[in-house]
Amino acid sequence: MQVSIVGATGYTGAELVKILLHHPRVDIECITSQSFAGKRIREVYPHLDTELVCQKLDLNRISLESEVVFVALPHSVSMNTVGELCSRGKRVLDLSADFRLTDPCLYEKWYGTSHTQKELLKEAVYGLPEVHGDRIRGASLVANPGCYSTSAILALAPLLENRLIEEEEIIIDAKSGVSGAGRGLTLDTHYPEINESLHPYAVNSHRHIPEIEHEIGRIRGKRIDVTFVPHLVPLNRGIISTCYARLKNFSQATDILNVYRNFYQGMPFVEILPAGEFPRIKDVVYSNRCRIGIATKEATRRIIVVSSLDNLLKGASGQAIQNMNLMLGLDESTGLK
Ligand SMILES: NC(=O)c1ccc[n+]([C@@H]2O[C@H](COP(=O)([O-])OP(=O)(O)OC[C@H]3O[C@@H](n4cnc5c(N)ncnc54)[C@H](OP(=O)(O)O)[C@@H]3O)[C@@H](O)[C@H]2O)c1
């Protein structure tokens, strides 16, 4: 199976190249870049052991030679490329946010630009395998989830599916390493600005809010609003999300680990930790795993769920390859372990 990667020189694109080079069932046909066209990718990322050369984006060539295309471009840039590829019958995995929200008005409100591929929004499947595995298997367009969204939804889905919490009291306090912002240079991500510091940003305005609300609302079958506060921490990669909610009935707390274990049974990339243990970023980076730890407090009926993952893998490229495996009828962990 031939695959191509559009935007291969970004952080997520490079992770796709790294994993797909060793994937037993696919070959990389074409990698694209605007800024580095004509250069070998290993001149950009010397750790990538390949002679692959970055090409200018040529949709005709990619469509002729590849069956599956990963699009790792910035949001708003991605949608037209995805639209072209879908119209030529390609199976597409979009890592941007352009196809995650099914309502074009919501997209316009949060991303400040109108959606040019409204019809395709109906076809796109939200690429969270642990929740939408069956739909992903038959999908031709997968909207790969955001990194914070993946960690928050995986932490909350079992509680919502089993109707265990009061939905109006959900708080998500999340921290991310700086690669979450991509490779582009900005003052906010400049080394002296973030080193030896930690700060919240986009409080109540982060673009993953509508995505999280949309997905957990879909699980529960009703509109849910969350409080979401992301923080930037001086790490290269990794996310930790601490989610707070109130249990409807504290007596259910004793069985809570089993609720999570049952929900994620047979799912290779979510690990529920024993009581009293909590995940650390250093234990998930460079893996496609999400590790989850849980605590409860009777006096306040509070449940605290901590989930951690690598933003570039389970939060982006690893998850995209997990989705591709499902689309191709392969074991979902092929090439990822
Ligand atoms: N970083 C994360 O942790 C993460 C997690 C989940 C999802 N995502 C999403 O995945 C996508 C890629 O993220 P990233 O972190 O890899 O970004 P990045 O490091 O900034 O890379 C973006 C890529 O797109 C190309 N590009 C930039 N502007 C372009 C334009 N106007 N037209 C065509 N190509 C353009 C860039 O390279 P050239 O200049 O070489 O073409 C580069 O290959 C984004 O939509 C992001 O939101 C990122």
GROMACS .gro file of C-alpha atoms and ligand atoms in nm:
model
  385
    1MET     CA    1   0.000   0.000   0.000
    2GLN     CA    2   0.144   0.336  -0.105
    3VAL     CA    3   0.093   0.634   0.127
    4SER     CA    4   0.190   1.001   0.107
    5ILE     CA    5   0.240   1.267   0.371
    6VAL     CA    6   0.150   1.628   0.297
    7GLY     CA    7   0.334   1.866   0.532
    8ALA     CA    8   0.606   1.614   0.620
    9THR     CA    9   0.849   1.870   0.762
   10GLY     CA   10   0.627   1.971   1.054
   11TYR     CA   11   0.653   1.800   1.392
   12THR     CA   12   0.360   1.567   1.327
   13GLY     CA   13   0.467   1.506   0.966
   14ALA     CA   14   0.815   1.400   1.078
   15GLU     CA   15   0.665   1.159   1.333
   16LEU     CA   16   0.452   1.009   1.055
   17VAL     CA   17   0.761   0.959   0.840
   18LYS     CA   18   0.951   0.801   1.130
   19ILE     CA   19   0.680   0.546   1.209
   20LEU     CA   20   0.570   0.470   0.852
   21LEU     CA   21   0.929   0.398   0.743
   22HIS     CA   22   0.909   0.091   0.967
   23HIS     CA   23   0.542   0.002   0.910
   24PRO     CA   24   0.529  -0.352   0.767
   25ARG     CA   25   0.229  -0.296   0.539
   26VAL     CA   26   0.284   0.044   0.375
   27ASP     CA   27   0.550   0.226   0.175
   28ILE     CA   28   0.590   0.602   0.172
   29GLU     CA   29   0.545   0.720  -0.186
   30CYS     CA   30   0.569   1.097  -0.151
   31ILE     CA   31   0.640   1.355   0.119
   32THR     CA   32   0.568   1.722   0.059
   33SER     CA   33   0.695   2.056   0.186
   34GLN     CA   34   0.680   2.417   0.069
   35SER     CA   35   0.993   2.543   0.242
   36PHE     CA   36   1.216   2.239   0.192
   37ALA     CA   37   1.109   2.115  -0.151
   38GLY     CA   38   1.403   1.943  -0.322
   39LYS     CA   39   1.581   1.864   0.006
   40ARG     CA   40   1.609   1.517   0.157
   41ILE     CA   41   1.400   1.497   0.473
   42ARG     CA   42   1.707   1.387   0.662
   43GLU     CA   43   1.863   1.727   0.590
   44VAL     CA   44   1.572   1.870   0.792
   45TYR     CA   45   1.557   1.591   1.052
   46PRO     CA   46   1.889   1.402   1.057
   47HIS     CA   47   1.742   1.123   1.273
   48LEU     CA   48   1.518   1.013   0.983
   49ASP     CA   49   1.716   0.737   0.816
   50THR     CA   50   1.584   0.763   0.460
   51GLU     CA   51   1.671   0.910   0.121
   52LEU     CA   52   1.316   1.043   0.072
   53VAL     CA   53   1.317   1.389  -0.088
   54CYS     CA   54   1.055   1.654  -0.006
   55GLN     CA   55   0.839   1.740  -0.308
   56LYS     CA   56   0.626   2.040  -0.387
   57LEU     CA   57   0.262   1.951  -0.338
   58ASP     CA   58   0.137   1.798  -0.664
   59LEU     CA   59  -0.210   1.657  -0.609
   60ASN     CA   60  -0.213   1.480  -0.947
   61ARG     CA   61   0.102   1.289  -0.868
   62ILE     CA   62  -0.005   1.201  -0.515
   63SER     CA   63  -0.346   1.088  -0.635
   64LEU     CA   64  -0.199   0.866  -0.905
   65GLU     CA   65   0.055   0.702  -0.682
   66SER     CA   66  -0.101   0.679  -0.334
   67GLU     CA   67  -0.406   0.516  -0.193
   68VAL     CA   68  -0.386   0.677   0.149
   69VAL     CA   69  -0.278   1.036   0.223
   70PHE     CA   70  -0.194   1.194   0.559
   71VAL     CA   71  -0.244   1.570   0.559
   72ALA     CA   72  -0.043   1.739   0.836
   73LEU     CA   73  -0.100   2.105   0.747
   74PRO     CA   74  -0.217   2.395   0.964
   75HIS     CA   75  -0.593   2.431   1.013
   76SER     CA   76  -0.771   2.634   0.745
   77VAL     CA   77  -0.487   2.551   0.501
   78SER     CA   78  -0.573   2.183   0.513
   79MET     CA   79  -0.937   2.180   0.403
   80ASN     CA   80  -0.889   2.250   0.032
   81THR     CA   81  -0.613   1.991  -0.005
   82VAL     CA   82  -0.829   1.736   0.177
   83GLY     CA   83  -1.125   1.827  -0.046
   84GLU     CA   84  -0.918   1.773  -0.364
   85LEU     CA   85  -0.785   1.440  -0.242
   86CYS     CA   86  -1.129   1.314  -0.139
   87SER     CA   87  -1.278   1.416  -0.474
   88ARG     CA   88  -1.013   1.193  -0.639
   89GLY     CA   89  -1.119   0.895  -0.428
   90LYS     CA   90  -0.823   0.891  -0.191
   91ARG     CA   91  -0.857   0.778   0.170
   92VAL     CA   92  -0.746   1.074   0.379
   93LEU     CA   93  -0.636   1.126   0.739
   94ASP     CA   94  -0.639   1.494   0.828
   95LEU     CA   95  -0.437   1.589   1.134
   96SER     CA   96  -0.568   1.946   1.143
   97ALA     CA   97  -0.887   2.065   1.307
   98ASP     CA   98  -1.065   2.129   0.976
   99PHE     CA   99  -1.295   1.828   0.981
  100ARG     CA  100  -1.336   1.769   1.354
  101LEU     CA  101  -1.642   1.989   1.406
  102THR     CA  102  -1.940   1.877   1.200
  103ASP     CA  103  -2.118   2.214   1.224
  104PRO     CA  104  -1.965   2.468   0.979
  105CYS     CA  105  -2.100   2.760   1.186
  106LEU     CA  106  -1.919   2.631   1.492
  107TYR     CA  107  -1.603   2.598   1.283
  108GLU     CA  108  -1.638   2.956   1.161
  109LYS     CA  109  -1.698   3.084   1.513
  110TRP     CA  110  -1.385   2.918   1.660
  111TYR     CA  111  -1.148   2.933   1.362
  112GLY     CA  112  -1.251   3.271   1.223
  113THR     CA  113  -1.291   3.155   0.865
  114SER     CA  114  -1.570   2.992   0.670
  115HIS     CA  115  -1.546   2.625   0.579
  116THR     CA  116  -1.500   2.560   0.209
  117GLN     CA  117  -1.582   2.186   0.219
  118LYS     CA  118  -1.912   2.181   0.407
  119GLU     CA  119  -2.039   1.867   0.231
  120LEU     CA  120  -1.732   1.671   0.339
  121LEU     CA  121  -1.794   1.755   0.705
  122LYS     CA  122  -2.083   1.507   0.695
  123GLU     CA  123  -1.854   1.230   0.572
  124ALA     CA  124  -1.565   1.285   0.811
  125VAL     CA  125  -1.535   1.043   1.103
  126TYR     CA  126  -1.381   1.168   1.427
  127GLY     CA  127  -1.068   0.956   1.458
  128LEU     CA  128  -1.072   0.842   1.818
  129PRO     CA  129  -1.046   0.462   1.778
  130GLU     CA  130  -1.147   0.380   2.136
  131VAL     CA  131  -1.483   0.552   2.080
  132HIS     CA  132  -1.546   0.538   1.703
  133GLY     CA  133  -1.353   0.227   1.598
  134ASP     CA  134  -1.639   0.078   1.391
  135ARG     CA  135  -1.703   0.396   1.196
  136ILE     CA  136  -1.331   0.452   1.133
  137ARG     CA  137  -1.305   0.106   0.970
  138GLY     CA  138  -1.538   0.215   0.691
  139ALA     CA  139  -1.427   0.577   0.665
  140SER     CA  140  -1.274   0.748   0.365
  141LEU     CA  141  -1.199   1.069   0.558
  142VAL     CA  142  -1.081   1.064   0.918
  143ALA     CA  143  -1.056   1.383   1.123
  144ASN     CA  144  -0.772   1.303   1.359
  145PRO     CA  145  -0.849   1.447   1.705
  146GLY     CA  146  -0.660   1.724   1.881
  147CYS     CA  147  -0.400   1.630   2.141
  148TYR     CA  148  -0.569   1.787   2.444
  149SER     CA  149  -0.904   1.657   2.320
  150THR     CA  150  -0.776   1.299   2.302
  151SER     CA  151  -0.648   1.309   2.659
  152ALA     CA  152  -0.965   1.470   2.796
  153ILE     CA  153  -1.214   1.254   2.607
  154LEU     CA  154  -1.035   0.930   2.696
  155ALA     CA  155  -1.039   1.040   3.062
  156LEU     CA  156  -1.410   1.126   3.064
  157ALA     CA  157  -1.577   0.885   2.818
  158PRO     CA  158  -1.633   0.593   3.061
  159LEU     CA  159  -1.795   0.825   3.317
  160LEU     CA  160  -2.030   0.977   3.061
  161GLU     CA  161  -2.116   0.653   2.885
  162ASN     CA  162  -2.217   0.506   3.222
  163ARG     CA  163  -2.391   0.828   3.337
  164LEU     CA  164  -2.189   0.843   3.657
  165ILE     CA  165  -2.118   1.218   3.685
  166GLU     CA  166  -2.303   1.549   3.700
  167GLU     CA  167  -2.230   1.681   3.351
  168GLU     CA  168  -2.238   2.051   3.439
  169GLU     CA  169  -1.941   2.025   3.677
  170ILE     CA  170  -1.660   1.905   3.452
  171ILE     CA  171  -1.325   2.084   3.485
  172ILE     CA  172  -1.023   1.993   3.272
  173ASP     CA  173  -0.688   2.130   3.384
  174ALA     CA  174  -0.433   2.041   3.117
  175LYS     CA  175  -0.061   2.090   3.062
  176SER     CA  176   0.129   2.048   2.739
  177GLY     CA  177   0.486   2.051   2.616
  178VAL     CA  178   0.577   2.314   2.359
  179SER     CA  179   0.582   2.091   2.048
  180GLY     CA  180   0.201   2.106   2.070
  181ALA     CA  181   0.229   2.446   1.904
  182GLY     CA  182   0.412   2.309   1.599
  183ARG     CA  183   0.756   2.394   1.462
  184GLY     CA  184   0.690   2.754   1.363
  185LEU     CA  185   0.867   3.024   1.562
  186THR     CA  186   0.661   3.250   1.789
  187LEU     CA  187   0.745   3.474   2.082
  188ASP     CA  188   0.522   3.265   2.312
  189THR     CA  189   0.719   2.950   2.241
  190HIS     CA  190   1.063   3.113   2.232
  191TYR     CA  191   1.300   2.935   2.475
  192PRO     CA  192   1.354   3.214   2.735
  193GLU     CA  193   0.981   3.286   2.739
  194ILE     CA  194   0.883   2.934   2.844
  195ASN     CA  195   1.190   2.791   3.016
  196GLU     CA  196   1.167   2.772   3.398
  197SER     CA  197   0.811   2.895   3.384
  198LEU     CA  198   0.455   2.767   3.349
  199HIS     CA  199   0.149   2.959   3.247
  200PRO     CA  200  -0.214   2.913   3.150
  201TYR     CA  201  -0.320   3.033   2.807
  202ALA     CA  202  -0.640   3.056   2.603
  203VAL     CA  203  -0.843   3.024   2.924
  204ASN     CA  204  -1.203   2.957   2.818
  205SER     CA  205  -1.105   3.021   2.457
  206HIS     CA  206  -0.888   2.729   2.347
  207ARG     CA  207  -1.002   2.577   2.018
  208HIS     CA  208  -1.016   2.227   2.163
  209ILE     CA  209  -1.312   2.332   2.382
  210PRO     CA  210  -1.581   2.289   2.113
  211GLU     CA  211  -1.420   1.961   2.004
  212ILE     CA  212  -1.424   1.816   2.357
  213GLU     CA  213  -1.778   1.941   2.422
  214HIS     CA  214  -1.899   1.805   2.089
  215GLU     CA  215  -1.756   1.458   2.146
  216ILE     CA  216  -1.848   1.410   2.512
  217GLY     CA  217  -2.191   1.555   2.435
  218ARG     CA  218  -2.227   1.294   2.161
  219ILE     CA  219  -2.138   1.013   2.403
  220ARG     CA  220  -2.394   1.138   2.656
  221GLY     CA  221  -2.657   1.241   2.397
  222LYS     CA  222  -2.689   1.598   2.525
  223ARG     CA  223  -2.509   1.931   2.519
  224ILE     CA  224  -2.228   1.952   2.776
  225ASP     CA  225  -2.019   2.258   2.861
  226VAL     CA  226  -1.677   2.215   3.017
  227THR     CA  227  -1.427   2.438   3.192
  228PHE     CA  228  -1.095   2.385   3.014
  229VAL     CA  229  -0.769   2.553   3.115
  230PRO     CA  230  -0.457   2.456   2.918
  231HIS     CA  231  -0.106   2.540   3.040
  232LEU     CA  232   0.225   2.553   2.858
  233VAL     CA  233   0.508   2.376   3.040
  234PRO     CA  234   0.879   2.382   2.953
  235LEU     CA  235   0.890   2.031   2.807
  236ASN     CA  236   0.933   1.931   2.444
  237ARG     CA  237   0.646   1.685   2.433
  238GLY     CA  238   0.376   1.527   2.646
  239ILE     CA  239   0.037   1.619   2.789
  240ILE     CA  240  -0.118   1.562   3.127
  241SER     CA  241  -0.487   1.640   3.177
  242THR     CA  242  -0.639   1.638   3.525
  243CYS     CA  243  -1.016   1.618   3.500
  244TYR     CA  244  -1.246   1.694   3.792
  245ALA     CA  245  -1.614   1.599   3.811
  246ARG     CA  246  -1.877   1.518   4.074
  247LEU     CA  247  -2.017   1.167   4.101
  248LYS     CA  248  -2.394   1.142   4.107
  249ASN     CA  249  -2.376   0.865   4.362
  250PHE     CA  250  -2.062   0.806   4.566
  251SER     CA  251  -2.143   0.437   4.624
  252GLN     CA  252  -2.042   0.376   4.262
  253ALA     CA  253  -1.686   0.493   4.337
  254THR     CA  254  -1.581   0.151   4.470
  255ASP     CA  255  -1.630  -0.003   4.127
  256ILE     CA  256  -1.484   0.284   3.925
  257LEU     CA  257  -1.163   0.110   3.816
  258ASN     CA  258  -1.370  -0.176   3.675
  259VAL     CA  259  -1.588   0.071   3.485
  260TYR     CA  260  -1.273   0.204   3.316
  261ARG     CA  261  -1.120  -0.141   3.263
  262ASN     CA  262  -1.441  -0.269   3.103
  263PHE     CA  263  -1.472   0.037   2.880
  264TYR     CA  264  -1.116   0.000   2.750
  265GLN     CA  265  -1.103  -0.379   2.748
  266GLY     CA  266  -0.909  -0.511   2.448
  267MET     CA  267  -0.792  -0.161   2.352
  268PRO     CA  268  -0.415  -0.173   2.321
  269PHE     CA  269  -0.330   0.192   2.375
  270VAL     CA  270  -0.521   0.287   2.689
  271GLU     CA  271  -0.385   0.170   3.020
  272ILE     CA  272  -0.581   0.206   3.345
  273LEU     CA  273  -0.347   0.230   3.642
  274PRO     CA  274  -0.409   0.053   3.974
  275ALA     CA  275  -0.570   0.252   4.259
  276GLY     CA  276  -0.333   0.510   4.402
  277GLU     CA  277  -0.115   0.532   4.089
  278PHE     CA  278  -0.110   0.826   3.851
  279PRO     CA  279   0.053   0.876   3.511
  280ARG     CA  280   0.370   1.072   3.444
  281ILE     CA  281   0.458   1.236   3.117
  282LYS     CA  282   0.797   1.065   3.111
  283ASP     CA  283   0.622   0.725   3.101
  284VAL     CA  284   0.420   0.797   2.787
  285VAL     CA  285   0.645   1.007   2.562
  286TYR     CA  286   0.763   0.830   2.247
  287SER     CA  287   0.475   0.582   2.283
  288ASN     CA  288   0.121   0.573   2.144
  289ARG     CA  289  -0.016   0.504   2.491
  290CYS     CA  290  -0.256   0.699   2.708
  291ARG     CA  291  -0.221   0.615   3.078
  292ILE     CA  292  -0.505   0.699   3.317
  293GLY     CA  293  -0.512   0.718   3.698
  294ILE     CA  294  -0.824   0.777   3.910
  295ALA     CA  295  -0.903   0.903   4.262
  296THR     CA  296  -1.230   0.974   4.443
  297LYS     CA  297  -1.319   1.171   4.758
  298GLU     CA  298  -1.635   1.088   4.947
  299ALA     CA  299  -1.683   1.421   5.133
  300THR     CA  300  -1.720   1.611   4.805
  301ARG     CA  301  -1.830   1.318   4.579
  302ARG     CA  302  -1.537   1.431   4.366
  303ILE     CA  303  -1.375   1.210   4.105
  304ILE     CA  304  -1.034   1.307   3.969
  305VAL     CA  305  -0.913   1.142   3.649
  306VAL     CA  306  -0.559   1.207   3.529
  307SER     CA  307  -0.463   1.109   3.176
  308SER     CA  308  -0.130   1.146   3.004
  309LEU     CA  309  -0.010   1.095   2.648
  310ASP     CA  310   0.247   1.210   2.394
  311ASN     CA  311   0.090   1.497   2.199
  312LEU     CA  312   0.282   1.401   1.885
  313LEU     CA  313   0.187   1.029   1.901
  314LYS     CA  314  -0.141   0.932   2.070
  315GLY     CA  315  -0.229   1.303   2.039
  316ALA     CA  316  -0.150   1.316   1.664
  317SER     CA  317   0.063   1.094   1.436
  318GLY     CA  318   0.050   0.765   1.630
  319GLN     CA  319  -0.326   0.794   1.651
  320ALA     CA  320  -0.345   0.877   1.278
  321ILE     CA  321  -0.156   0.555   1.200
  322GLN     CA  322  -0.381   0.362   1.440
  323ASN     CA  323  -0.672   0.502   1.238
  324MET     CA  324  -0.508   0.412   0.906
  325ASN     CA  325  -0.461   0.054   1.031
  326LEU     CA  326  -0.833   0.033   1.108
  327MET     CA  327  -0.926   0.182   0.769
  328LEU     CA  328  -0.709  -0.080   0.595
  329GLY     CA  329  -0.846  -0.369   0.798
  330LEU     CA  330  -0.515  -0.424   0.980
  331ASP     CA  331  -0.458  -0.482   1.349
  332GLU     CA  332  -0.478  -0.131   1.496
  333SER     CA  333  -0.136  -0.159   1.660
  334THR     CA  334   0.051  -0.256   1.341
  335GLY     CA  335   0.374  -0.057   1.323
  336LEU     CA  336   0.303   0.117   1.654
  337LYS     CA  337   0.458  -0.118   1.909
  338LIG     N1  338   0.193   1.951   1.725
  338LIG     C1  339   0.101   1.877   1.784
  338LIG     O1  340   0.120   1.829   1.896
  338LIG     C2  341  -0.029   1.848   1.712
  338LIG     C3  342  -0.116   1.756   1.773
  338LIG     C4  343  -0.237   1.727   1.708
  338LIG     C5  344  -0.269   1.791   1.590
  338LIG     N2  345  -0.183   1.881   1.537
  338LIG     C6  346  -0.224   1.945   1.410
  338LIG     O2  347  -0.152   1.884   1.305
  338LIG     C7  348  -0.124   1.981   1.202
  338LIG     C8  349   0.027   1.989   1.183
  338LIG     O3  350   0.084   2.025   1.307
  338LIG     P1  351   0.241   2.037   1.331
  338LIG     O4  352   0.260   2.054   1.477
  338LIG     O5  353   0.312   1.929   1.260
  338LIG     O6  354   0.270   2.177   1.259
  338LIG     P2  355   0.406   2.238   1.208
  338LIG     O7  356   0.520   2.177   1.282
  338LIG     O8  357   0.389   2.384   1.216
  338LIG     O9  358   0.413   2.191   1.055
  338LIG     C9  359   0.318   2.230   0.961
  338LIG    C10  360   0.351   2.175   0.823
  338LIG    O10  361   0.269   2.239   0.726
  338LIG    C11  362   0.351   2.308   0.630
  338LIG     N3  363   0.286   2.439   0.604
  338LIG    C12  364   0.278   2.543   0.688
  338LIG     N4  365   0.205   2.643   0.633
  338LIG    C13  366   0.167   2.599   0.512
  338LIG    C14  367   0.090   2.654   0.408
  338LIG     N5  368   0.038   2.777   0.417
  338LIG     N6  369   0.067   2.579   0.298
  338LIG    C15  370   0.119   2.455   0.287
  338LIG     N7  371   0.196   2.399   0.384
  338LIG    C16  372   0.217   2.469   0.494
  338LIG    C17  373   0.487   2.323   0.697
  338LIG    O11  374   0.602   2.313   0.627
  338LIG     P3  375   0.670   2.365   0.498
  338LIG    O12  376   0.692   2.510   0.520
  338LIG    O13  377   0.795   2.286   0.487
  338LIG    O14  378   0.575   2.333   0.387
  338LIG    C18  379   0.494   2.195   0.780
  338LIG    O15  380   0.532   2.085   0.699
  338LIG    C19  381  -0.182   2.114   1.250
  338LIG    O16  382  -0.307   2.136   1.194
  338LIG    C20  383  -0.193   2.093   1.402
  338LIG    O17  384  -0.295   2.170   1.461
  338LIG    C21  385  -0.063   1.910   1.593
   0.00000   0.00000   0.00000
